[in-house]
Short mmCIF file of C-alpha atoms and ligand atoms in Angstrom, two decimals:
data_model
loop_
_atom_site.label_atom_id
_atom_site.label_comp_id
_atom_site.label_asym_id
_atom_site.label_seq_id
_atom_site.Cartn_x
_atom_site.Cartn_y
_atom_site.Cartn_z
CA UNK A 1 -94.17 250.74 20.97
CA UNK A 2 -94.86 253.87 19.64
CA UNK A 3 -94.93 255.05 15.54
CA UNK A 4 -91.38 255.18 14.64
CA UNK A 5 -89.74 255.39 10.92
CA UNK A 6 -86.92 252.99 10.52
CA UNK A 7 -83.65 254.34 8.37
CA UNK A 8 -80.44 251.96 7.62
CA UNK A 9 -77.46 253.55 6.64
CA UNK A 10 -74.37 251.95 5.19
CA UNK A 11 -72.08 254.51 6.27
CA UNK A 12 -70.91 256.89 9.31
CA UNK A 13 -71.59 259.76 6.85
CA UNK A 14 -74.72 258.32 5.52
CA UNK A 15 -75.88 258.25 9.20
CA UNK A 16 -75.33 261.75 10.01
CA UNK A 17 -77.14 262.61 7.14
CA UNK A 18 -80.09 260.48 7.72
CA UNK A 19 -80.21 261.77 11.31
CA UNK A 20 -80.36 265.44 10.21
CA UNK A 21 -83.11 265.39 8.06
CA UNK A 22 -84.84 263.21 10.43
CA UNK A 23 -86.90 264.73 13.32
CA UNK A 24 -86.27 263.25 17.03
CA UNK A 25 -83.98 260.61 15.75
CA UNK A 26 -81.66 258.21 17.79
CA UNK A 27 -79.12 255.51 16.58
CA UNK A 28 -80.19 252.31 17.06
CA UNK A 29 -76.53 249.49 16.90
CA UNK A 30 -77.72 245.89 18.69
CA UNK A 31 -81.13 247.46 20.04
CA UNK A 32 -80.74 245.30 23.09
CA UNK A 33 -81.82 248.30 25.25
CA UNK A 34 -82.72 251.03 22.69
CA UNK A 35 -85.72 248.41 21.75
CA UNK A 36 -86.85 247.65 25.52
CA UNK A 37 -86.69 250.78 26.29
CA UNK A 38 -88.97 251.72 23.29
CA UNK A 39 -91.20 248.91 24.23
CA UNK A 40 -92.25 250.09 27.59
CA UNK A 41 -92.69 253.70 25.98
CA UNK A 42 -89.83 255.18 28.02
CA UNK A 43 -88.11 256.23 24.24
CA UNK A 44 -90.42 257.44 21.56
CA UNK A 45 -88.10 258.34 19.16
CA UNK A 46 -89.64 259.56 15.61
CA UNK A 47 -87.24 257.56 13.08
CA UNK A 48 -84.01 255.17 13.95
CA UNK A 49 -80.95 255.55 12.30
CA UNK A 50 -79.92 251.73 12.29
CA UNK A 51 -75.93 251.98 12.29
CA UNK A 52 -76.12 247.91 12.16
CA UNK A 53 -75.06 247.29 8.89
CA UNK A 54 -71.91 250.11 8.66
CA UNK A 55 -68.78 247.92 8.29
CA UNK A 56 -66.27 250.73 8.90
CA UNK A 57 -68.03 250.42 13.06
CA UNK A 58 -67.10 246.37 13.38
CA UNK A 59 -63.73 244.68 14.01
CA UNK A 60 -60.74 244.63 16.17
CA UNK A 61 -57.22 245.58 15.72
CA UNK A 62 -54.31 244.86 17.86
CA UNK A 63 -50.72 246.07 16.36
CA UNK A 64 -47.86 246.80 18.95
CA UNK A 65 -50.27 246.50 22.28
CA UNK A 66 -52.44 248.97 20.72
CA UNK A 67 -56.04 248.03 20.67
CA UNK A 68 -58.59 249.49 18.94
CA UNK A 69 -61.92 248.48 19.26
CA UNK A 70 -64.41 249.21 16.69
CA UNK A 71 -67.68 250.89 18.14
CA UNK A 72 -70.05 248.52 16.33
CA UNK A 73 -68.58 245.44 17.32
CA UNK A 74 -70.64 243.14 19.34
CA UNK A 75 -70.18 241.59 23.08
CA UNK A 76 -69.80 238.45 21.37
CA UNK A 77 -67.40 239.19 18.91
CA UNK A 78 -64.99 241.00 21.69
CA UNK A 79 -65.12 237.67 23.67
CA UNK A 80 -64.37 235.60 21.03
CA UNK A 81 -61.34 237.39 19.77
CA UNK A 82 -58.11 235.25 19.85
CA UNK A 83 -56.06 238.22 19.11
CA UNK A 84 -57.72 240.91 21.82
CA UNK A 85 -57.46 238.08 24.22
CA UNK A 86 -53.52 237.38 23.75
CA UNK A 87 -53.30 241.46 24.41
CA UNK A 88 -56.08 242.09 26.94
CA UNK A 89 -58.01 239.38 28.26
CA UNK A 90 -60.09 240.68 30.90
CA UNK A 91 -61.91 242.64 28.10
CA UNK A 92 -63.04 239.56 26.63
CA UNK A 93 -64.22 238.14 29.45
CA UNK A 94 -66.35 241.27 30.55
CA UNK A 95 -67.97 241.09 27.24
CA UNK A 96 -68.36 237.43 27.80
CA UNK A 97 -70.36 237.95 30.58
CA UNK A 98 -72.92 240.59 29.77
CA UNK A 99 -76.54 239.53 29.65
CA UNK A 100 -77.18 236.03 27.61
CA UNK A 101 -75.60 234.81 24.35
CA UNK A 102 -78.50 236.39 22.38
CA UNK A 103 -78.21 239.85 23.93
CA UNK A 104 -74.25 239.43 23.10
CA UNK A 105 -74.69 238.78 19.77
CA UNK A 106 -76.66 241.83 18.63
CA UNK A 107 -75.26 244.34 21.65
CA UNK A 108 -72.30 246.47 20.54
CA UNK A 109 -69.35 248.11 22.81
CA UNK A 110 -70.50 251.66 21.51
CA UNK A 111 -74.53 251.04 22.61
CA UNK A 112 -73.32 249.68 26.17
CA UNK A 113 -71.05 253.47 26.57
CA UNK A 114 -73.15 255.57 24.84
CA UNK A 115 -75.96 254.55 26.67
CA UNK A 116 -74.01 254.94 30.45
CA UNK A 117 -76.00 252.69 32.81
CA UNK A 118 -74.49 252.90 35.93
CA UNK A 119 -74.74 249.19 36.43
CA UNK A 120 -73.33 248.43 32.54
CA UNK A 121 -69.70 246.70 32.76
CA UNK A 122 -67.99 248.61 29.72
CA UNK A 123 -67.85 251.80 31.14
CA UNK A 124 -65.37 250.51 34.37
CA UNK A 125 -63.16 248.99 31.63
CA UNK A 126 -63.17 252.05 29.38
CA UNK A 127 -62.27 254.49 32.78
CA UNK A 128 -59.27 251.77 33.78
CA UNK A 129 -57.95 251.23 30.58
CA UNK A 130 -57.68 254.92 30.11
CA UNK A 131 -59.54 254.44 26.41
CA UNK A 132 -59.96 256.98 24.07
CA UNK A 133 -63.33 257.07 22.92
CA UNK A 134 -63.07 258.42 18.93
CA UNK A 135 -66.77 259.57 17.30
CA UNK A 136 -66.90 261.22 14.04
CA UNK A 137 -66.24 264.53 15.42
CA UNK A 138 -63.35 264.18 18.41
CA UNK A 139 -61.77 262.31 20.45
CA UNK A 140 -62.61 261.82 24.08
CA UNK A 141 -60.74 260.81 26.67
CA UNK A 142 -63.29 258.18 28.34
CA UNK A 143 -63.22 260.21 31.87
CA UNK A 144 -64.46 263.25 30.09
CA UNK A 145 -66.74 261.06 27.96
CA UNK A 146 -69.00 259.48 31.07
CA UNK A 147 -70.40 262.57 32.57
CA UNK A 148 -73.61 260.88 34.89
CA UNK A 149 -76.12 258.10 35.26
CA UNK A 150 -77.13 257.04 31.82
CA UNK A 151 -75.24 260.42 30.58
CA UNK A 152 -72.20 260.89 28.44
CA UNK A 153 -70.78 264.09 26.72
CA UNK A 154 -71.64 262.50 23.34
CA UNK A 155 -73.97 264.89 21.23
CA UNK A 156 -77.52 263.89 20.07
CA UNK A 157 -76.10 263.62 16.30
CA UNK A 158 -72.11 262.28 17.45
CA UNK A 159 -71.32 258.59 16.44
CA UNK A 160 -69.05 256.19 18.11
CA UNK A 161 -66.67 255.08 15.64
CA UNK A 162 -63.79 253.23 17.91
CA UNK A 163 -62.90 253.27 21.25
CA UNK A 164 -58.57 252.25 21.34
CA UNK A 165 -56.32 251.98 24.40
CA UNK A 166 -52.58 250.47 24.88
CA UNK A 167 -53.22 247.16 26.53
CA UNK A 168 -52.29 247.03 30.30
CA UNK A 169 -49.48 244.55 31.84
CA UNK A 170 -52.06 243.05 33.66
CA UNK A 171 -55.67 243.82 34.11
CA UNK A 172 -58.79 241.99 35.30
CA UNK A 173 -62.48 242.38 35.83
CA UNK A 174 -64.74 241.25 38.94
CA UNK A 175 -68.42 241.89 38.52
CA UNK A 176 -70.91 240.92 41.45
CA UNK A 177 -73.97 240.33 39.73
CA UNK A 178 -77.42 241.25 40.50
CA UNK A 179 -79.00 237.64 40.83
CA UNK A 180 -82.30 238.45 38.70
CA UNK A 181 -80.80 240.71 35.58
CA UNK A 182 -77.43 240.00 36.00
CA UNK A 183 -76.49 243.68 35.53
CA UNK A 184 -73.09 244.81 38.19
CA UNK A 185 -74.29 245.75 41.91
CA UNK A 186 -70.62 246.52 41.59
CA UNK A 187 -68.02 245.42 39.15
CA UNK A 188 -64.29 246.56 39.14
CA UNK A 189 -61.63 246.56 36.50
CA UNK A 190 -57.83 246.90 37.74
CA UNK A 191 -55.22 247.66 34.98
CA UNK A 192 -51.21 248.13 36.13
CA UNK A 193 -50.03 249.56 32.92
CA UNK A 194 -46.03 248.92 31.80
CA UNK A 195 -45.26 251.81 33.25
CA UNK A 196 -46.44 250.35 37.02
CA UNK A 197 -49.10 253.13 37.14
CA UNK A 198 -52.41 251.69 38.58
CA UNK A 199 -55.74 252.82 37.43
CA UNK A 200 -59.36 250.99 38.95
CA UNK A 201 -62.46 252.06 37.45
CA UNK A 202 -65.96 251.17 39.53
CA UNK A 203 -68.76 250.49 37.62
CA UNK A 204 -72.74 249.46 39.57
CA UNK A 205 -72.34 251.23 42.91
CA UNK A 206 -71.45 254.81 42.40
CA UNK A 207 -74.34 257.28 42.80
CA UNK A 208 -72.89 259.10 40.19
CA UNK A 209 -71.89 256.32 37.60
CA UNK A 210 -68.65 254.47 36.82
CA UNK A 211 -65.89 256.38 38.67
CA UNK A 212 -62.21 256.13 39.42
CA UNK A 213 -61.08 254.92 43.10
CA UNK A 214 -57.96 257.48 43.51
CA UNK A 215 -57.07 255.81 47.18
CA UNK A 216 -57.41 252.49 45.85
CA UNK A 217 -54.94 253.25 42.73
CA UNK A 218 -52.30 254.82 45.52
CA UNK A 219 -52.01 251.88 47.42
CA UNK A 220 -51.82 249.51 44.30
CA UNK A 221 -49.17 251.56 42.78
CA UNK A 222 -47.21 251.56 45.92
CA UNK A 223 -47.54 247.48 46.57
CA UNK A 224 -49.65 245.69 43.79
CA UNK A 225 -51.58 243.20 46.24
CA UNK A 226 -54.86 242.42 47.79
CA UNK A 227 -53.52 243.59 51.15
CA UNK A 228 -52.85 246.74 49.89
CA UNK A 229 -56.56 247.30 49.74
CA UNK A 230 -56.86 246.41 53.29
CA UNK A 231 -56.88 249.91 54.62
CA UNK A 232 -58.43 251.54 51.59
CA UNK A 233 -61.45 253.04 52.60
CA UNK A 234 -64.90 253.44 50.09
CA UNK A 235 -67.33 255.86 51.11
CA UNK A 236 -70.81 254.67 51.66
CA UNK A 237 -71.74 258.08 50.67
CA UNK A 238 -70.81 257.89 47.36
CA UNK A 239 -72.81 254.96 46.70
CA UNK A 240 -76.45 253.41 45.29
CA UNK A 241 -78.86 252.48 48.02
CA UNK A 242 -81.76 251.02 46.82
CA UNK A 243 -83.42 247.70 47.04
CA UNK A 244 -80.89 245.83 45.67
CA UNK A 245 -78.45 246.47 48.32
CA UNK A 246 -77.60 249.29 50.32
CA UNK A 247 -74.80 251.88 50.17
CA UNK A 248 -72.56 250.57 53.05
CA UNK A 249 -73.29 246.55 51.21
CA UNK A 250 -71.83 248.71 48.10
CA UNK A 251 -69.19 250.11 49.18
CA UNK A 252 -67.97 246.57 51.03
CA UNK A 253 -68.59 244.90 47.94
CA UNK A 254 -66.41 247.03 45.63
CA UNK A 255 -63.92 246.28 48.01
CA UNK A 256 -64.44 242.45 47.52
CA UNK A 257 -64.79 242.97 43.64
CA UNK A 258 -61.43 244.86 43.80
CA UNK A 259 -59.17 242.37 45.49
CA UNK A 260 -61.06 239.65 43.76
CA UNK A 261 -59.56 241.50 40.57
CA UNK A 262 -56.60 241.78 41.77
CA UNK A 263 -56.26 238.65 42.81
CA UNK A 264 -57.59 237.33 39.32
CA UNK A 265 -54.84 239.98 37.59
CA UNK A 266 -51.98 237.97 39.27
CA UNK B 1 -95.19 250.58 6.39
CA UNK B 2 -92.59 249.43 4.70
CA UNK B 3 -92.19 245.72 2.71
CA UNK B 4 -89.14 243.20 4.33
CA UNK B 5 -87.74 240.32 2.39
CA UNK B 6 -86.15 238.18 4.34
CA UNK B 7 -85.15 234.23 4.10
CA UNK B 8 -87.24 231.95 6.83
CA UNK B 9 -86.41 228.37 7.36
CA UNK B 10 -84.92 228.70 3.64
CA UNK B 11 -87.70 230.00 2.06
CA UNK B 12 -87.81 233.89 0.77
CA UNK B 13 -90.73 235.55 2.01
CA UNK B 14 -91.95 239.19 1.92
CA UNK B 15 -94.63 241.52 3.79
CA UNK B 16 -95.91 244.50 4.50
CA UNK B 17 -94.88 245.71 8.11
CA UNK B 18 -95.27 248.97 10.30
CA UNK B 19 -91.58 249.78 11.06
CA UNK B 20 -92.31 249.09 15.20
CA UNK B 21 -93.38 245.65 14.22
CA UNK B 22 -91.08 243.20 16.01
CA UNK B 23 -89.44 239.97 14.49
CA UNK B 24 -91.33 238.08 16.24
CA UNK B 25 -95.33 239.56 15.51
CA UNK B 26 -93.85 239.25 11.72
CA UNK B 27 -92.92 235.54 12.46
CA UNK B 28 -96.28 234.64 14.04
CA UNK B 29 -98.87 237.17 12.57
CA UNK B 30 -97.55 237.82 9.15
CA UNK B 31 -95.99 233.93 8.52
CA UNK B 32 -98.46 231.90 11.39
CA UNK B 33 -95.43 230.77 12.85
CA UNK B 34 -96.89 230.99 16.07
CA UNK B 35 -93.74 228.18 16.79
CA UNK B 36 -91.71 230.98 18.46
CA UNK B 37 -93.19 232.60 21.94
CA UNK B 38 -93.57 235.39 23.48
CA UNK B 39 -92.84 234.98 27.21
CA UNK B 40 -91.98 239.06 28.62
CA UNK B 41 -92.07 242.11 28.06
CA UNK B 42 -88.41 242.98 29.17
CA UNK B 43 -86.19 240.89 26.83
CA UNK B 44 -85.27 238.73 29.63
CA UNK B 45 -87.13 235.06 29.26
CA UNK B 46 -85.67 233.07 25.98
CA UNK B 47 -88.62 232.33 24.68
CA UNK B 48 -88.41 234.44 21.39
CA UNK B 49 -85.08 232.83 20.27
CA UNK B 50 -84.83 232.07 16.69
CA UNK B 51 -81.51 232.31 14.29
CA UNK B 52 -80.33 235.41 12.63
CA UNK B 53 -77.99 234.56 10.59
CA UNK B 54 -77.12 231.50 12.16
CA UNK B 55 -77.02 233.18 15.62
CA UNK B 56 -79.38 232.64 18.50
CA UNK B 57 -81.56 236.68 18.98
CA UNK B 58 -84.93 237.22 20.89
CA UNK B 59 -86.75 238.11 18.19
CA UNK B 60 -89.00 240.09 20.72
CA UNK B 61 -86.14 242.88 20.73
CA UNK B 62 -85.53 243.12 17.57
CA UNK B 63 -87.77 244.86 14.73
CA UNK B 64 -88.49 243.18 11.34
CA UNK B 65 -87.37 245.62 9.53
CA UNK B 66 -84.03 245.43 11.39
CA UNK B 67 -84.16 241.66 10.03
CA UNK B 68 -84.68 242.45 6.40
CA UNK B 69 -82.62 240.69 3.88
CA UNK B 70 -81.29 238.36 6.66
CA UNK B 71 -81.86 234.93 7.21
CA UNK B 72 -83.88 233.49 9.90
CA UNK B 73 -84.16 230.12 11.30
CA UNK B 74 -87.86 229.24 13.50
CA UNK B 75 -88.70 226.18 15.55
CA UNK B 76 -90.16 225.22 12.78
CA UNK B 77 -87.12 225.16 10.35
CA UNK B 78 -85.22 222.46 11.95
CA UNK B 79 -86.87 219.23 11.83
CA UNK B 80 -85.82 217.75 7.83
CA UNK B 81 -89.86 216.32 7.26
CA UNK B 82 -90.88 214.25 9.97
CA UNK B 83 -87.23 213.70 11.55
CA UNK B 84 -86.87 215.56 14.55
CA UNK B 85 -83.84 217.86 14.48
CA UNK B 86 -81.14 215.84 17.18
CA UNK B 87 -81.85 218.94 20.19
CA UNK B 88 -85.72 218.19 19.65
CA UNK B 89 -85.54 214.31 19.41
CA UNK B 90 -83.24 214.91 22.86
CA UNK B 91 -85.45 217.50 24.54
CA UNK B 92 -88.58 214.28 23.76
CA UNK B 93 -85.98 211.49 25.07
CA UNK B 94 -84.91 213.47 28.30
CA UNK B 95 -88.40 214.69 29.27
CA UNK B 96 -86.67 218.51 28.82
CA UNK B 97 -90.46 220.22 28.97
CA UNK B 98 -93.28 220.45 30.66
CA UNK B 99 -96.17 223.21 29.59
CA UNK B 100 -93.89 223.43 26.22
CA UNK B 101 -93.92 227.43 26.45
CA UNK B 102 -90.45 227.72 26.53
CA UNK B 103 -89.25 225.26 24.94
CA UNK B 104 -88.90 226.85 21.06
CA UNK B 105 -86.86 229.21 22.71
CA UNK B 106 -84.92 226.64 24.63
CA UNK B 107 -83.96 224.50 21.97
CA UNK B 108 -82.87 227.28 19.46
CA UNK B 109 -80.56 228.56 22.50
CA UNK B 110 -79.24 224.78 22.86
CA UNK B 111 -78.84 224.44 18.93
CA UNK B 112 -76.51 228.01 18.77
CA UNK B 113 -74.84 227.06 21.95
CA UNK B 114 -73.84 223.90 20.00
CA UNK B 115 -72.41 224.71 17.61
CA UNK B 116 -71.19 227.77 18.74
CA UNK B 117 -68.92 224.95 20.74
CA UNK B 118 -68.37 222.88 18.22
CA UNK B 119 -67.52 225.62 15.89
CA UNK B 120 -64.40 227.00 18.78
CA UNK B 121 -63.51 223.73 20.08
CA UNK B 122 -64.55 224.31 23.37
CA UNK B 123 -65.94 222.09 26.34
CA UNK B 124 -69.91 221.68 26.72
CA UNK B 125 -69.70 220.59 29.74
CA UNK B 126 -73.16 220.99 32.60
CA UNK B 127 -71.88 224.06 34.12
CA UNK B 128 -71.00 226.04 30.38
CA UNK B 129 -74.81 224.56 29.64
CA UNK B 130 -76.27 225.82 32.39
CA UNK B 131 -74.31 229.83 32.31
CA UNK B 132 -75.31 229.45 28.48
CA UNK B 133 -78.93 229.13 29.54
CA UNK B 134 -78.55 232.28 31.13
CA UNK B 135 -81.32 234.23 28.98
CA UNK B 136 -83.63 231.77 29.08
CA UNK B 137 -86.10 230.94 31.75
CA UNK B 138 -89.03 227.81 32.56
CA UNK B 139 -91.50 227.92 34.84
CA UNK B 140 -91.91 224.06 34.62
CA UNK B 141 -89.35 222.03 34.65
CA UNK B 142 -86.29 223.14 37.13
CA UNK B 143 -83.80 223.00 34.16
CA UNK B 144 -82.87 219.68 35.12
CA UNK B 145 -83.64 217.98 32.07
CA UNK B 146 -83.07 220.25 29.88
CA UNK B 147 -79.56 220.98 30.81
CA UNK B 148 -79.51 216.15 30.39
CA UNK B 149 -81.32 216.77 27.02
CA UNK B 150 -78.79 219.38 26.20
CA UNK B 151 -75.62 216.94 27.02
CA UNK B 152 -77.07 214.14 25.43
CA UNK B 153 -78.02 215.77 22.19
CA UNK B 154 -74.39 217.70 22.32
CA UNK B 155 -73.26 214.28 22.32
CA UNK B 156 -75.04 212.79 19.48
CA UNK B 157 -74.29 215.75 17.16
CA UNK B 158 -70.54 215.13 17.81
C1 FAD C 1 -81.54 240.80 29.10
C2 FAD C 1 -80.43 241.81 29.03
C3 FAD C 1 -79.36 241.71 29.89
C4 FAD C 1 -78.31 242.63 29.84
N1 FAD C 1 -77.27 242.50 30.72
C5 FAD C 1 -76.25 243.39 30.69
C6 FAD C 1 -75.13 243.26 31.59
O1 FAD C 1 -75.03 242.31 32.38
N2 FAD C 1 -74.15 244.20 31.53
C7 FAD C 1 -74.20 245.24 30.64
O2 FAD C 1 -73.27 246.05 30.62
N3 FAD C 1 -75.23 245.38 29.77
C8 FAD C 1 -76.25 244.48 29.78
N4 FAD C 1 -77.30 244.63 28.89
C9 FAD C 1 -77.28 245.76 27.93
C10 FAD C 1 -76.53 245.36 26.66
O3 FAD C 1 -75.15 245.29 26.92
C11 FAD C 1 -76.77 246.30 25.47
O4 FAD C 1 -76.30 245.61 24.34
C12 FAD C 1 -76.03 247.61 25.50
O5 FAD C 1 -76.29 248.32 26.68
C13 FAD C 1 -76.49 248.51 24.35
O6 FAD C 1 -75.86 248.14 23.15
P1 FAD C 1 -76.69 248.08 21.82
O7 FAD C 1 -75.69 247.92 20.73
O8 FAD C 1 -77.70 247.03 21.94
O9 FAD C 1 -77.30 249.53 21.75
P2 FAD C 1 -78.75 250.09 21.37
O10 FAD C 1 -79.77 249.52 22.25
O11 FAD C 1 -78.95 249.96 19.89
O12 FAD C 1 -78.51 251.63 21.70
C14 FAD C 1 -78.34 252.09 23.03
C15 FAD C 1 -78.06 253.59 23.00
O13 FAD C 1 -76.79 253.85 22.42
C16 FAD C 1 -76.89 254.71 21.30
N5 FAD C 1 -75.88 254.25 20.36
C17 FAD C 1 -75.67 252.97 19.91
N6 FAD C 1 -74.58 252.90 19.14
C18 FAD C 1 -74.06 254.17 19.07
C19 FAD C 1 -72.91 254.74 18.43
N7 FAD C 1 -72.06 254.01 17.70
N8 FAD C 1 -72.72 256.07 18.60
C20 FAD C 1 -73.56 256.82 19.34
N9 FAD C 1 -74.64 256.34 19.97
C21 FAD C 1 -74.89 255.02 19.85
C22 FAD C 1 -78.32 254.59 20.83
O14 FAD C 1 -78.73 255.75 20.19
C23 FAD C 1 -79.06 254.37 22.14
O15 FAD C 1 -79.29 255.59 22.77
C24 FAD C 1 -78.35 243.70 28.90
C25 FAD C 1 -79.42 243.81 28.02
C26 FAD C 1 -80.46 242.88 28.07
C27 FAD C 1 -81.61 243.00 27.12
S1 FES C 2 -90.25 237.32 24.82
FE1 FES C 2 -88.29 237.75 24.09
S2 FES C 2 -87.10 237.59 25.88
FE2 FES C 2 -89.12 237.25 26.64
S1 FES C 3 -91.71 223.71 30.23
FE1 FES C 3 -93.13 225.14 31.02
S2 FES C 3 -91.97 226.98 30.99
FE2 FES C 3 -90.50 225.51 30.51
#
C-alpha cells in the first residue's frame, strides 16, 4: 500500500472538515474494500477520513413502517436486528449474506452504495425499496443516486448519513452467488408495497449496474405470482458477459432469482 | 508515523506505526505475534482473524491505526497458561489441522461464531458451521474435521 495519512473524526461535520483541508482524501467506514483496493494499489488516496467511530452514522429505527437505516451501520448489525426484521426481513437477510462474518462486522450499508459494484447486493434492495438515500447535503432518491458501474451521484466530499424507506407488504431477496467470492452473478429484490405497486431491482448482471425490470414490475402488479414472470422477457443485451457467465446465462438467471423471490416473498 | 495504544490479549501496548501499516504487520512485527497468518492478498482466506472488540476481523484489511484504543484478542490470548482454550483443545482432539497455517484464523472464526450463537440463542448446527466458515479457507484438511472439532467444542462450551 501506498503512503497514506490516517484522520478519525467523531463527527459528520468534523469529517467534512478533515476532508477539506486534506489533499486526495476518501472516507474510509468498514474498509472491507476501500483497504483491498488500496492494497493492490488500485486507490492511492493521500489521507483517510475514518468515519468509523461517528455515532450519529450507526443504528436503526423503525416507527410506523418507516425504516431508517443509519449509513454507518454494519452488515452484521442489519441482520441481527429484531426490530428491522419484524418490518422488513429480506433486508436482514441480504446483509446476512454478504461476504463472511468478519467482512460483516466491519462493512457498513453506506460503503457497500457508495462504492456501486455492480455485483454488491445493497444497491438492488435500495432501487426496490424505493430508499431515500440522505448525505449531509440532500436527499437522493436511490434511482438518481446509482448512476453506473462502481458510480453514484455522491460528490467526492458528500457523506452518507441514512438511507430510510417505508417497509414493503412483502419483499424478498434471491442472490445467485458467484461460487469463488460469493459476490451476485445476479441477485433480485421484489417489494409489493401496501399500495399493491410492484417494484424489482436487479443487482450482478446489468452492464450498466443495479437497474429496475419495468416488464417484470407490470406483470407482478397485474397478478403477484411466479407465473406471471413466465412471459417476461430480459434482454441478453443488457447484460455482463464475461467469464463468469455469459449474457444470455444472465439474463436466464435473473429470471430464476426473480421467481425464486417471489416465491420466497409469499 | 503515528503511535497506537491499543489492548492485546489484555495487556496495553503501544508503538510507533506508518499509518498503511496493517493490524496484522503490527501484531506480528511490532508485538512477534507471528500467531496470526497471513494467507492472501485479497481479504478472502481467514487466516488473519483475530477479535476486535470481541468480534472476529481479518486483521489483514484493517490498518492499526484503525485499531487504536480497541481491544484485540490473538491466537495467543486464549489459552489461560498451559490450558488450552475449549476450540483449541477440540481442534487437537478432532484432528481439525493439518500444515497448521490456517488454523489461528480458523479457531478465532469458530470462537466468534460461538458465541455469537450462544449470545442469540440460535442453532449451531453442521450446515450454520460450515456457511459460517465462509471466509475462511484450508488447503489441508477438507473442512471435515474442523467443522467435528467445531460441534464438539460448541458442545463443551454449552
Ligand atoms: C471477502 C469479501 C467478500 C465480500 N462479499 C460481498 C458480497 O457478497 N456482497 C456485497 O455486496 N459486498 C461484498 N463485499 C464488500 C463489502 O460489503 C464491503 O463492506 C462494502 O462494499 C463496503 O463497505 P465498507 O463499509 O467496508 O466501505 P469502505 O471500504 O470503507 O469504503 C468503500 C467506499 O465507500 C466510501 N464510503 C464509505 N462510507 C461512506 C459514507 N458514509 N459516505 C460516503 N462515502 C462512503 C469510501 O470512501 C469508499 O470509496 C465483500 C468484501 C470482501 C472483502
Ligand atoms: S490474509 Fe487476511 S484474509 Fe487472507
Ligand atoms: S491445515 Fe493446512 S491450510 Fe488448513
Amino acid at each position: 500500500m501506498y503512503e497514506v495519512n490516517y484522520h478519525r473524526a467523531t463527527s459528520v461535520e468534523e469529517a467534512a472538515a478533515l476532508f477539506a483541508k486534506a489533499g486526495d482524501a476518501k472516507f474510509v467506514a468498514g474498509g472491507q474494500t476501500l483497504i483491498p483496493t488500496m492494497k493492490q494499489h488500485l486507490a492511492a488516496p493521500s489521507d483517510l477520513v475514518d468515519l468509523r467511530h461517528i455515532t450519529a452514522l450507526k443504528g436503526i429505527t423503525v416507527s410506523g413502517g418507516q425504516v431508517t437505516i443509519g449509513a454507518g451501520t454494519t452488515h452484521a448489525e442489519v441482520a441481527g436486528s429484531a426490530q428491522l426484521r419484524s418490518a422488513c426481513a429480506a433486508i436482514c437477510d441480504l446483509a446476512g449474506h454478504i461476504g463472511d462474518p468478519a467482512v460483516r462486522h466491519m462493512g457498513t450499508l453506506g460503503g457497500s452504495i457508495a462504492n456501486n459494484d455492480p455485483a454488491a447486493d445493497y444497491p438492488a434492495a435500495m432501487v426496490a425499496l424505493n430508499a431515500a438515500i440522505r448525505t449531509n447535503k440532500r436527499t437522493l432518491a436511490a434511482e438518481d443516486f446509482f448512476t453506473g458501474l462502481f458510480e453514484t451521484a455522491l460528490e467526492a466530499d458528500e457523506i452518507i448519513v441514512s438511507v430510510s424507506f417505508q417497509a414493503p407488504a412483502k419483499c424478498a431477496y434471491a442472490k445467485f452467488p458467484n461460487p469463488a467470492s460469493r459476490y451476485a452473478m445476479a441477485g433480485v429484490f421484489v417489494a409489493r408495497g401496501t399500495d399493491g405497486s410492484v417494484r424489482v431491482g436487479v443487482t450482478g448482471a446489468g452492464s450498466s449496474g443495479v437497474f429496475r425490470h419495468s416488464g417484470m414490475e407490470r406483470a407482478l402488479a397485474a397478478n403477484w405470482s411466479t407465473g406471471a414472470l413466465d412471459n417476461v422477457s430480459v434482454d441478453e443485451n443488457m447484460m455482463l458477459s464475461d467469464i463468469h457467465g455469459d449474457a444470455a446465462y444472465r439474463a436466464n438467471l435473473v429470471k430464476v432469482m426473480a421467481k425464486r423471490a417471489v416465491a420466497a416473498a409469499g | 508515523m503515528a503511535t497506537v495504544t491499543l489492548t492485546v490479549n489484555g495487556k496495553k501496548v503501544s508503538g510507533e506505526v506508518e499509518d498503511r501499516t496493517l493490524l496484522v504487520q503490527f501484531l506480528r512485527e511490532n508485538l512477534n505475534l507471528t500467531g496470526t497468518h497471513v494467507g492472501c492478498d485479497t481479504s478472502q482466506c481467514g487466516a488473519c482473524v483475530v477479535h476486535m472488540d470481541g468480534k472476529a476481523i481479518k486483521s489483514c484489511t484493517t490498518l492499526a491505526v484503525q485499531a487504536a484504543g480497541s481491544a484485540i484478542t490473538t491466537i495467543e490470548g486464549l489459552a489461560d497458561g498451559t490450558q488450552l482454550h475449549p476450540v483449541q483443545a477440540a481442534f487437537r482432539e478432532h484432528h481439525g489441522l493439518q500444515c497448521g497455517f490456517c488454523t489461528p484464523g480458523m479457531i478465532m472464526t469458530a470462537v466468534d461464531m460461538i458465541n455469537r450463537h450462544k449470545a442469540n440463542g440460535s442453532k449451531l448446527d453442521e450446515k450454520t458451521i460450515r456457511a459460517e466458515l465462509e471466509g475462511n479457507i484450508c488447503r489441508c484438511t477438507g473442512y471435515h474435521n474442523i467443522v467435528r472439532a467445531i460441534e464438539a467444542a460448541n458442545a463443551a462450551m454449552a
